[in-house]
DNA sequence: CGTAATAATAAGAATTATTCTTATATGATA
DNA sequence: TATCATATAAGAATAATTCTTATTATTACG
């Protein structure tokens, strides 16, 4: 089985998998990288780089926003985190790279994971196969969450 | 049948539908709005606001980038155009609001429409229904297009 | 274990993407 | 056609992200 990290794994195991992937990829295991990964992996939400930076700065006042951006980009390049596409102009991130999709509330902007096996299992249409080589698919659903429906 | 605009309709009809929707919504039918809509509807690609602005400025040198952004936001708010979510940080737009999905080439960033009835017809999982009221769903597939596979 | 080489960081500047402000112009209505 | 509200152009401002550079810290190697 491949080294991966999803929300059903205990945090220690996810951190170990993270460290292993860093080592294999030749990424130095810095304090900042470990703390950024841990902060992202610890909560099930989908923070922006800025939100993550604010959280980290409470513990680590010297952590710079640039490091958060740079590190998240590095992680995303190595498949350690996902950058989530939304209609908003601030990118959102998650450490759970298991197969799932996203629902975003158009009011509070909260993003929640969900499973949709019917879509995961649906074969890509011929049109898509003819277009080129497909590597990833992403479903984002927009609506109003229960909290925001008052 | 609802007034809508997809790539199978002749451009004249799409422009008429556009004008009608503007009138019904109380949106003034300005020269800029008509030209921005026409420019977007005329091509099957998915330009950014900036790309669209460059195209328009060749014909209309006084067209401002702000007007393009503002107008696209207005259009999107009235369901006249789609703002497409991607992992890139520049938003992309399209005038085709018929049901379809998108493939994006990670190299050249080109976006192409495709149909995927299996996904359109798949019922949302209970998890999603329980979350709140869902209004839209978007599928984006990432890969390398034939042109970029050399 | 200490040290050299090199990659990563912090800080702030720079860039890119988008939105706001304000004076002017234009479309819709009477 | 005059009126009035809305939309526009221009450029300033803000927001989001990336770059530059000097410094620091990790890793590999002795």
CSV table of C-alpha atoms (C1' of nucleotides) in Angstrom, one decimal:
chain,number,residue,atom,x,y,z
A,1,UNK,CA,0.0,0.0,0.0
A,2,UNK,CA,1.2,3.5,-0.8
A,3,UNK,CA,2.1,6.0,1.8
A,4,UNK,CA,-0.8,8.3,2.1
A,5,UNK,CA,-2.6,10.3,4.7
A,6,UNK,CA,-6.3,10.5,5.3
A,7,UNK,CA,-8.4,11.6,8.2
A,8,UNK,CA,-9.0,8.1,9.4
A,9,UNK,CA,-5.3,7.6,10.3
A,10,UNK,CA,-4.1,8.6,13.7
A,11,UNK,CA,-2.0,11.7,13.7
A,12,UNK,CA,1.2,10.0,14.8
A,13,UNK,CA,1.0,7.7,11.8
A,14,UNK,CA,0.3,10.6,9.4
A,15,UNK,CA,3.3,12.5,10.8
A,16,UNK,CA,5.5,9.4,10.3
A,17,UNK,CA,4.3,9.0,6.7
A,18,UNK,CA,5.0,12.7,6.2
A,19,UNK,CA,8.5,12.4,7.5
A,20,UNK,CA,9.2,9.4,5.4
A,21,UNK,CA,7.9,11.1,2.2
A,22,UNK,CA,10.1,14.1,2.9
A,23,UNK,CA,13.2,12.0,3.4
A,24,UNK,CA,12.5,10.1,0.2
A,25,UNK,CA,12.0,13.3,-1.7
A,26,UNK,CA,15.1,14.9,-0.3
A,27,UNK,CA,13.2,17.5,1.5
A,28,UNK,CA,14.9,18.7,4.7
A,29,UNK,CA,12.8,18.0,7.8
A,30,UNK,CA,12.7,21.5,9.2
A,31,UNK,CA,10.9,22.7,12.3
A,32,UNK,CA,8.6,24.9,10.2
A,33,UNK,CA,7.7,22.2,7.7
A,34,UNK,CA,6.8,19.8,10.5
A,35,UNK,CA,4.7,22.4,12.3
A,36,UNK,CA,2.9,23.5,9.2
A,37,UNK,CA,2.1,19.9,8.3
A,38,UNK,CA,1.0,19.1,11.8
A,39,UNK,CA,-1.2,22.2,12.0
A,40,UNK,CA,-2.9,21.3,8.7
A,41,UNK,CA,-3.2,17.6,9.5
A,42,UNK,CA,-4.6,18.1,13.0
A,43,UNK,CA,-7.9,19.8,12.0
A,44,UNK,CA,-10.4,18.6,9.5
A,45,UNK,CA,-11.0,22.0,8.0
A,46,UNK,CA,-9.6,23.6,5.0
A,47,UNK,CA,-7.7,26.8,5.9
A,48,UNK,CA,-6.2,29.4,3.6
A,49,UNK,CA,-2.4,30.0,3.9
A,50,UNK,CA,-3.2,33.1,5.8
A,51,UNK,CA,-5.5,31.4,8.3
A,52,UNK,CA,-2.9,28.7,8.8
A,53,UNK,CA,-0.2,31.3,9.3
A,54,UNK,CA,-2.3,33.0,12.0
A,55,UNK,CA,-2.8,29.8,13.9
A,56,UNK,CA,0.9,28.9,13.7
A,57,UNK,CA,2.0,32.4,14.8
A,58,UNK,CA,0.3,31.9,18.1
A,59,UNK,CA,2.8,29.1,18.9
A,60,UNK,CA,5.6,30.3,16.7
A,61,UNK,CA,5.7,34.1,16.5
A,62,UNK,CA,8.6,34.1,14.0
A,63,UNK,CA,6.8,32.0,11.4
A,64,UNK,CA,6.5,34.0,8.2
A,65,UNK,CA,3.6,34.0,5.8
A,66,UNK,CA,6.0,33.5,3.0
A,67,UNK,CA,7.2,30.3,4.5
A,68,UNK,CA,3.7,29.0,4.8
A,69,UNK,CA,3.0,29.8,1.2
A,70,UNK,CA,6.3,28.3,0.0
A,71,UNK,CA,6.0,25.3,2.2
A,72,UNK,CA,2.4,24.5,1.1
A,73,UNK,CA,3.5,24.8,-2.5
A,74,UNK,CA,6.4,22.5,-1.9
A,75,UNK,CA,4.1,20.0,-0.2
A,76,UNK,CA,1.5,20.2,-2.9
A,77,UNK,CA,4.3,19.6,-5.5
A,78,UNK,CA,5.1,16.4,-3.7
A,79,UNK,CA,1.5,15.3,-3.2
A,80,UNK,CA,1.7,15.8,0.6
A,81,UNK,CA,-1.2,18.3,0.6
A,82,UNK,CA,-4.0,19.3,-1.7
A,83,UNK,CA,-4.6,22.8,-3.0
A,84,UNK,CA,-8.4,23.1,-3.3
A,85,UNK,CA,-9.9,25.0,-6.2
A,86,UNK,CA,-12.8,27.2,-5.4
A,87,UNK,CA,-14.5,30.2,-6.9
A,88,UNK,CA,-13.0,32.4,-4.2
A,89,UNK,CA,-9.6,34.1,-4.8
A,90,UNK,CA,-7.9,32.7,-1.8
A,91,UNK,CA,-6.5,29.2,-2.1
A,92,UNK,CA,-7.4,26.6,0.5
A,93,UNK,CA,-5.4,23.6,1.6
A,94,UNK,CA,-5.8,20.2,3.3
A,95,UNK,CA,-3.5,17.5,4.4
A,96,UNK,CA,-6.0,14.7,3.7
A,97,UNK,CA,-5.0,13.3,0.4
A,98,UNK,CA,-7.4,10.4,0.5
A,99,UNK,CA,-10.1,10.3,-2.2
A,100,UNK,CA,-12.9,12.7,-1.4
A,101,UNK,CA,-14.7,15.7,-2.7
A,102,UNK,CA,-15.7,19.1,-1.3
A,103,UNK,CA,-18.8,21.1,-0.4
A,104,UNK,CA,-18.4,24.8,0.1
A,105,UNK,CA,-20.9,27.1,1.7
A,106,UNK,CA,-21.3,30.2,-0.3
A,107,UNK,CA,-22.1,32.2,2.8
A,108,UNK,CA,-19.5,31.2,5.4
A,109,UNK,CA,-17.0,29.8,2.9
A,110,UNK,CA,-16.6,26.7,5.1
A,111,UNK,CA,-15.4,23.6,3.1
A,112,UNK,CA,-16.5,20.1,4.2
A,113,UNK,CA,-15.3,16.8,2.7
A,114,UNK,CA,-17.7,14.2,1.4
A,115,UNK,CA,-17.5,10.8,-0.3
A,116,UNK,CA,-19.1,10.2,-3.7
A,117,UNK,CA,-18.2,6.7,-4.9
A,118,UNK,CA,-20.6,7.0,-7.8
A,119,UNK,CA,-18.4,9.7,-9.3
A,120,UNK,CA,-15.1,8.0,-8.3
A,121,UNK,CA,-16.1,4.9,-10.1
A,122,UNK,CA,-17.7,6.4,-13.2
A,123,UNK,CA,-15.4,5.9,-16.2
A,124,UNK,CA,-14.2,9.1,-17.8
A,125,UNK,CA,-16.0,9.8,-21.1
A,126,UNK,CA,-14.2,9.1,-24.4
A,127,UNK,CA,-14.1,12.8,-25.0
A,128,UNK,CA,-11.8,13.1,-21.9
A,129,UNK,CA,-9.6,10.2,-22.9
A,130,UNK,CA,-9.2,11.6,-26.3
A,131,UNK,CA,-8.2,15.0,-25.0
A,132,UNK,CA,-5.0,13.8,-23.3
A,133,UNK,CA,-3.6,12.2,-20.1
A,134,UNK,CA,-5.8,12.8,-17.1
A,135,UNK,CA,-4.2,12.8,-13.7
A,136,UNK,CA,-6.7,14.2,-11.2
A,137,UNK,CA,-10.3,15.0,-10.9
A,138,UNK,CA,-12.0,17.3,-8.5
A,139,UNK,CA,-15.6,17.8,-7.6
A,140,UNK,CA,-16.7,20.9,-5.7
A,141,UNK,CA,-20.3,21.4,-4.7
A,142,UNK,CA,-21.6,24.8,-3.8
A,143,UNK,CA,-24.6,25.5,-1.5
A,144,UNK,CA,-25.7,26.9,1.8
A,145,UNK,CA,-24.8,24.9,4.9
A,146,UNK,CA,-27.3,24.2,7.7
A,147,UNK,CA,-25.7,26.8,10.0
A,148,UNK,CA,-26.1,29.5,7.4
A,149,UNK,CA,-29.8,28.6,6.6
A,150,UNK,CA,-30.8,30.2,9.9
B,1,UNK,CA,-37.9,26.4,-21.6
B,2,UNK,CA,-35.7,28.7,-19.7
B,3,UNK,CA,-33.6,31.3,-21.4
B,4,UNK,CA,-30.1,30.0,-21.4
B,5,UNK,CA,-27.0,30.1,-23.6
B,6,UNK,CA,-24.9,27.2,-24.7
B,7,UNK,CA,-22.4,26.7,-27.5
B,8,UNK,CA,-24.9,24.9,-29.7
B,9,UNK,CA,-27.0,28.0,-30.1
B,10,UNK,CA,-26.3,30.5,-32.9
B,11,UNK,CA,-24.6,33.6,-31.7
B,12,UNK,CA,-27.5,35.9,-32.6
B,13,UNK,CA,-29.9,33.8,-30.5
B,14,UNK,CA,-27.4,33.9,-27.6
B,15,UNK,CA,-27.1,37.6,-27.8
B,16,UNK,CA,-30.9,38.0,-27.9
B,17,UNK,CA,-31.2,35.8,-24.8
B,18,UNK,CA,-28.5,37.9,-23.2
B,19,UNK,CA,-30.3,41.2,-23.9
B,20,UNK,CA,-33.6,39.8,-22.6
B,21,UNK,CA,-32.0,38.6,-19.4
B,22,UNK,CA,-30.4,42.0,-18.9
B,23,UNK,CA,-33.7,43.8,-19.4
B,24,UNK,CA,-35.5,41.5,-17.0
B,25,UNK,CA,-32.8,42.0,-14.4
B,26,UNK,CA,-32.8,45.7,-14.8
B,27,UNK,CA,-29.3,45.7,-16.1
B,28,UNK,CA,-28.6,48.6,-18.5
B,29,UNK,CA,-27.6,47.4,-21.9
B,30,UNK,CA,-24.4,49.3,-22.3
B,31,UNK,CA,-22.0,49.1,-25.2
B,32,UNK,CA,-19.4,47.6,-22.9
B,33,UNK,CA,-21.6,44.9,-21.5
B,34,UNK,CA,-22.7,43.9,-25.0
B,35,UNK,CA,-19.2,43.8,-26.3
B,36,UNK,CA,-17.8,41.9,-23.3
B,37,UNK,CA,-20.6,39.3,-23.6
B,38,UNK,CA,-20.2,39.0,-27.3
B,39,UNK,CA,-16.4,38.6,-27.0
B,40,UNK,CA,-16.8,35.8,-24.4
B,41,UNK,CA,-19.7,34.1,-26.2
B,42,UNK,CA,-18.0,34.1,-29.6
B,43,UNK,CA,-15.1,31.8,-28.7
B,44,UNK,CA,-15.3,28.4,-27.1
B,45,UNK,CA,-12.3,29.0,-24.8
B,46,UNK,CA,-12.1,30.1,-21.2
B,47,UNK,CA,-10.2,33.4,-20.9
B,48,UNK,CA,-9.2,35.2,-17.8
B,49,UNK,CA,-10.5,38.8,-17.3
B,50,UNK,CA,-7.1,40.1,-18.4
B,51,UNK,CA,-7.1,38.0,-21.6
B,52,UNK,CA,-10.6,39.1,-22.4
B,53,UNK,CA,-9.6,42.7,-21.8
B,54,UNK,CA,-6.6,42.5,-24.2
B,55,UNK,CA,-8.9,41.1,-26.9
B,56,UNK,CA,-11.5,43.8,-26.4
B,57,UNK,CA,-8.9,46.6,-26.3
B,58,UNK,CA,-7.9,45.8,-29.9
B,59,UNK,CA,-11.3,46.9,-31.0
B,60,UNK,CA,-12.2,49.3,-28.1
B,61,UNK,CA,-9.1,51.0,-26.8
B,62,UNK,CA,-10.9,52.8,-24.0
B,63,UNK,CA,-12.2,49.6,-22.4
B,64,UNK,CA,-10.8,49.4,-18.9
B,65,UNK,CA,-9.8,46.3,-17.1
B,66,UNK,CA,-11.9,47.2,-14.1
B,67,UNK,CA,-15.0,47.3,-16.3
B,68,UNK,CA,-14.2,43.8,-17.5
B,69,UNK,CA,-13.9,42.5,-14.0
B,70,UNK,CA,-16.9,44.4,-12.7
B,71,UNK,CA,-19.0,43.3,-15.7
B,72,UNK,CA,-18.0,39.7,-15.4
B,73,UNK,CA,-18.9,39.8,-11.7
B,74,UNK,CA,-22.3,41.3,-12.5
B,75,UNK,CA,-22.9,38.7,-15.3
B,76,UNK,CA,-21.9,35.9,-13.0
B,77,UNK,CA,-24.3,37.2,-10.3
B,78,UNK,CA,-27.1,37.0,-12.8
B,79,UNK,CA,-26.2,33.6,-14.1
B,80,UNK,CA,-25.1,35.0,-17.5
B,81,UNK,CA,-21.6,33.7,-17.3
B,82,UNK,CA,-19.7,31.1,-15.2
B,83,UNK,CA,-16.6,31.8,-13.2
B,84,UNK,CA,-14.5,28.7,-13.4
B,85,UNK,CA,-12.7,27.5,-10.3
B,86,UNK,CA,-9.2,26.2,-10.9
B,87,UNK,CA,-6.1,25.6,-8.9
B,88,UNK,CA,-4.5,28.6,-10.7
B,89,UNK,CA,-4.9,32.1,-9.1
B,90,UNK,CA,-6.4,33.8,-12.1
B,91,UNK,CA,-10.1,33.3,-12.5
B,92,UNK,CA,-11.4,32.1,-15.9
B,93,UNK,CA,-14.8,32.8,-17.4
B,94,UNK,CA,-17.2,31.3,-20.0
B,95,UNK,CA,-20.5,32.4,-21.5
B,96,UNK,CA,-21.7,28.8,-22.0
B,97,UNK,CA,-23.9,28.1,-19.1
B,98,UNK,CA,-25.2,24.8,-20.4
B,99,UNK,CA,-24.4,21.7,-18.3
B,100,UNK,CA,-20.8,20.6,-18.8
B,101,UNK,CA,-17.5,20.1,-17.1
B,102,UNK,CA,-13.9,21.2,-17.6
B,103,UNK,CA,-10.6,19.7,-18.3
B,104,UNK,CA,-7.5,21.8,-17.7
B,105,UNK,CA,-4.1,21.2,-19.1
B,106,UNK,CA,-1.6,21.6,-16.3
B,107,UNK,CA,1.1,22.8,-18.8
B,108,UNK,CA,-0.6,25.2,-21.2
B,109,UNK,CA,-3.5,26.0,-18.8
B,110,UNK,CA,-6.0,25.6,-21.6
B,111,UNK,CA,-9.5,24.7,-20.5
B,112,UNK,CA,-11.8,22.5,-22.6
B,113,UNK,CA,-15.4,21.6,-22.0
B,114,UNK,CA,-16.7,18.1,-21.8
B,115,UNK,CA,-19.9,16.2,-21.1
B,116,UNK,CA,-20.1,13.6,-18.4
B,117,UNK,CA,-23.8,12.5,-18.1
B,118,UNK,CA,-22.9,9.7,-15.6
B,119,UNK,CA,-21.9,12.4,-13.1
B,120,UNK,CA,-24.8,14.8,-13.9
B,121,UNK,CA,-27.2,12.0,-13.3
B,122,UNK,CA,-25.6,10.5,-10.2
B,123,UNK,CA,-27.7,11.5,-7.1
B,124,UNK,CA,-25.9,13.4,-4.5
B,125,UNK,CA,-24.9,11.3,-1.5
B,126,UNK,CA,-26.9,11.6,1.7
B,127,UNK,CA,-23.9,13.2,3.4
B,128,UNK,CA,-24.3,16.1,1.0
B,129,UNK,CA,-28.0,16.4,1.4
B,130,UNK,CA,-27.6,16.4,5.1
B,131,UNK,CA,-25.0,19.2,4.9
B,132,UNK,CA,-27.4,21.8,3.6
B,133,UNK,CA,-28.9,23.1,0.4
B,134,UNK,CA,-26.8,22.4,-2.7
B,135,UNK,CA,-27.1,24.8,-5.6
B,136,UNK,CA,-24.3,24.0,-8.0
B,137,UNK,CA,-21.7,21.3,-8.7
B,138,UNK,CA,-18.5,21.6,-10.6
B,139,UNK,CA,-16.1,19.0,-11.9
B,140,UNK,CA,-12.7,19.9,-13.0
B,141,UNK,CA,-10.3,17.3,-14.4
B,142,UNK,CA,-6.5,18.0,-14.6
B,143,UNK,CA,-4.1,16.5,-17.0
B,144,UNK,CA,-1.9,17.0,-19.9
B,145,UNK,CA,-3.5,17.8,-23.3
B,146,UNK,CA,-2.3,16.1,-26.5
B,147,UNK,CA,-0.6,19.2,-27.7
B,148,UNK,CA,1.6,19.4,-24.5
B,149,UNK,CA,2.5,15.7,-24.6
B,150,UNK,CA,4.9,16.4,-27.5
C,1,DC,C1',30.5,14.7,17.4
C,2,DG,C1',32.1,18.9,14.7
C,3,DT,C1',32.2,21.1,10.4
C,4,DA,C1',31.3,22.3,5.5
C,5,DA,C1',28.0,22.6,2.0
C,6,DT,C1',23.6,23.7,0.8
C,7,DA,C1',18.8,24.2,1.3
C,8,DA,C1',15.3,26.7,3.9
C,9,DT,C1',13.9,30.7,6.5
C,10,DA,C1',12.5,35.6,7.9
C,11,DA,C1',11.8,40.1,6.5
C,12,DG,C1',10.4,43.0,3.6
C,13,DA,C1',10.1,44.4,-1.2
C,14,DA,C1',7.9,43.3,-5.5
C,15,DT,C1',4.4,41.5,-8.4
C,16,DT,C1',0.0,39.9,-9.7
C,17,DA,C1',-4.9,39.8,-9.3
C,18,DT,C1',-8.8,42.2,-8.1
C,19,DT,C1',-11.6,45.9,-6.1
C,20,DC,C1',-12.5,50.6,-4.7
C,21,DT,C1',-13.0,55.9,-5.4
C,22,DT,C1',-14.5,59.6,-7.9
C,23,DA,C1',-15.6,62.5,-11.6
C,24,DT,C1',-17.8,61.9,-16.0
C,25,DA,C1',-20.7,59.8,-19.4
C,26,DT,C1',-24.6,57.2,-20.9
C,27,DG,C1',-29.1,54.4,-21.1
C,28,DA,C1',-33.8,54.1,-19.5
C,29,DT,C1',-37.8,56.5,-18.3
C,30,DA,C1',-41.2,60.0,-18.4
D,1,DT,C1',-35.5,65.7,-24.9
D,2,DA,C1',-34.6,66.3,-19.9
D,3,DT,C1',-33.8,63.8,-15.9
D,4,DC,C1',-31.8,60.7,-13.0
D,5,DA,C1',-29.8,56.7,-11.7
D,6,DT,C1',-26.4,53.5,-13.1
D,7,DA,C1',-22.2,52.4,-15.4
D,8,DT,C1',-17.8,53.7,-17.0
D,9,DA,C1',-12.6,55.1,-17.2
D,10,DA,C1',-8.7,56.1,-14.8
D,11,DG,C1',-5.9,55.5,-11.5
D,12,DA,C1',-5.3,54.5,-6.6
D,13,DA,C1',-5.9,51.0,-3.2
D,14,DT,C1',-6.1,46.5,-1.4
D,15,DA,C1',-5.5,41.5,-1.3
D,16,DA,C1',-3.0,37.4,-2.5
D,17,DT,C1',1.1,35.5,-3.7
D,18,DT,C1',5.9,35.4,-5.0
D,19,DC,C1',10.7,37.1,-5.2
D,20,DT,C1',15.3,38.8,-3.2
D,21,DT,C1',18.8,38.5,0.0
D,22,DA,C1',21.2,37.9,4.1
D,23,DT,C1',21.0,34.7,7.8
D,24,DT,C1',20.1,30.3,9.9
D,25,DA,C1',19.7,25.4,10.3
D,26,DT,C1',19.8,20.6,8.5
D,27,DT,C1',22.2,17.0,6.5
D,28,DA,C1',26.2,14.6,5.0
D,29,DC,C1',30.7,13.6,5.7
D,30,DG,C1',34.8,13.2,7.9
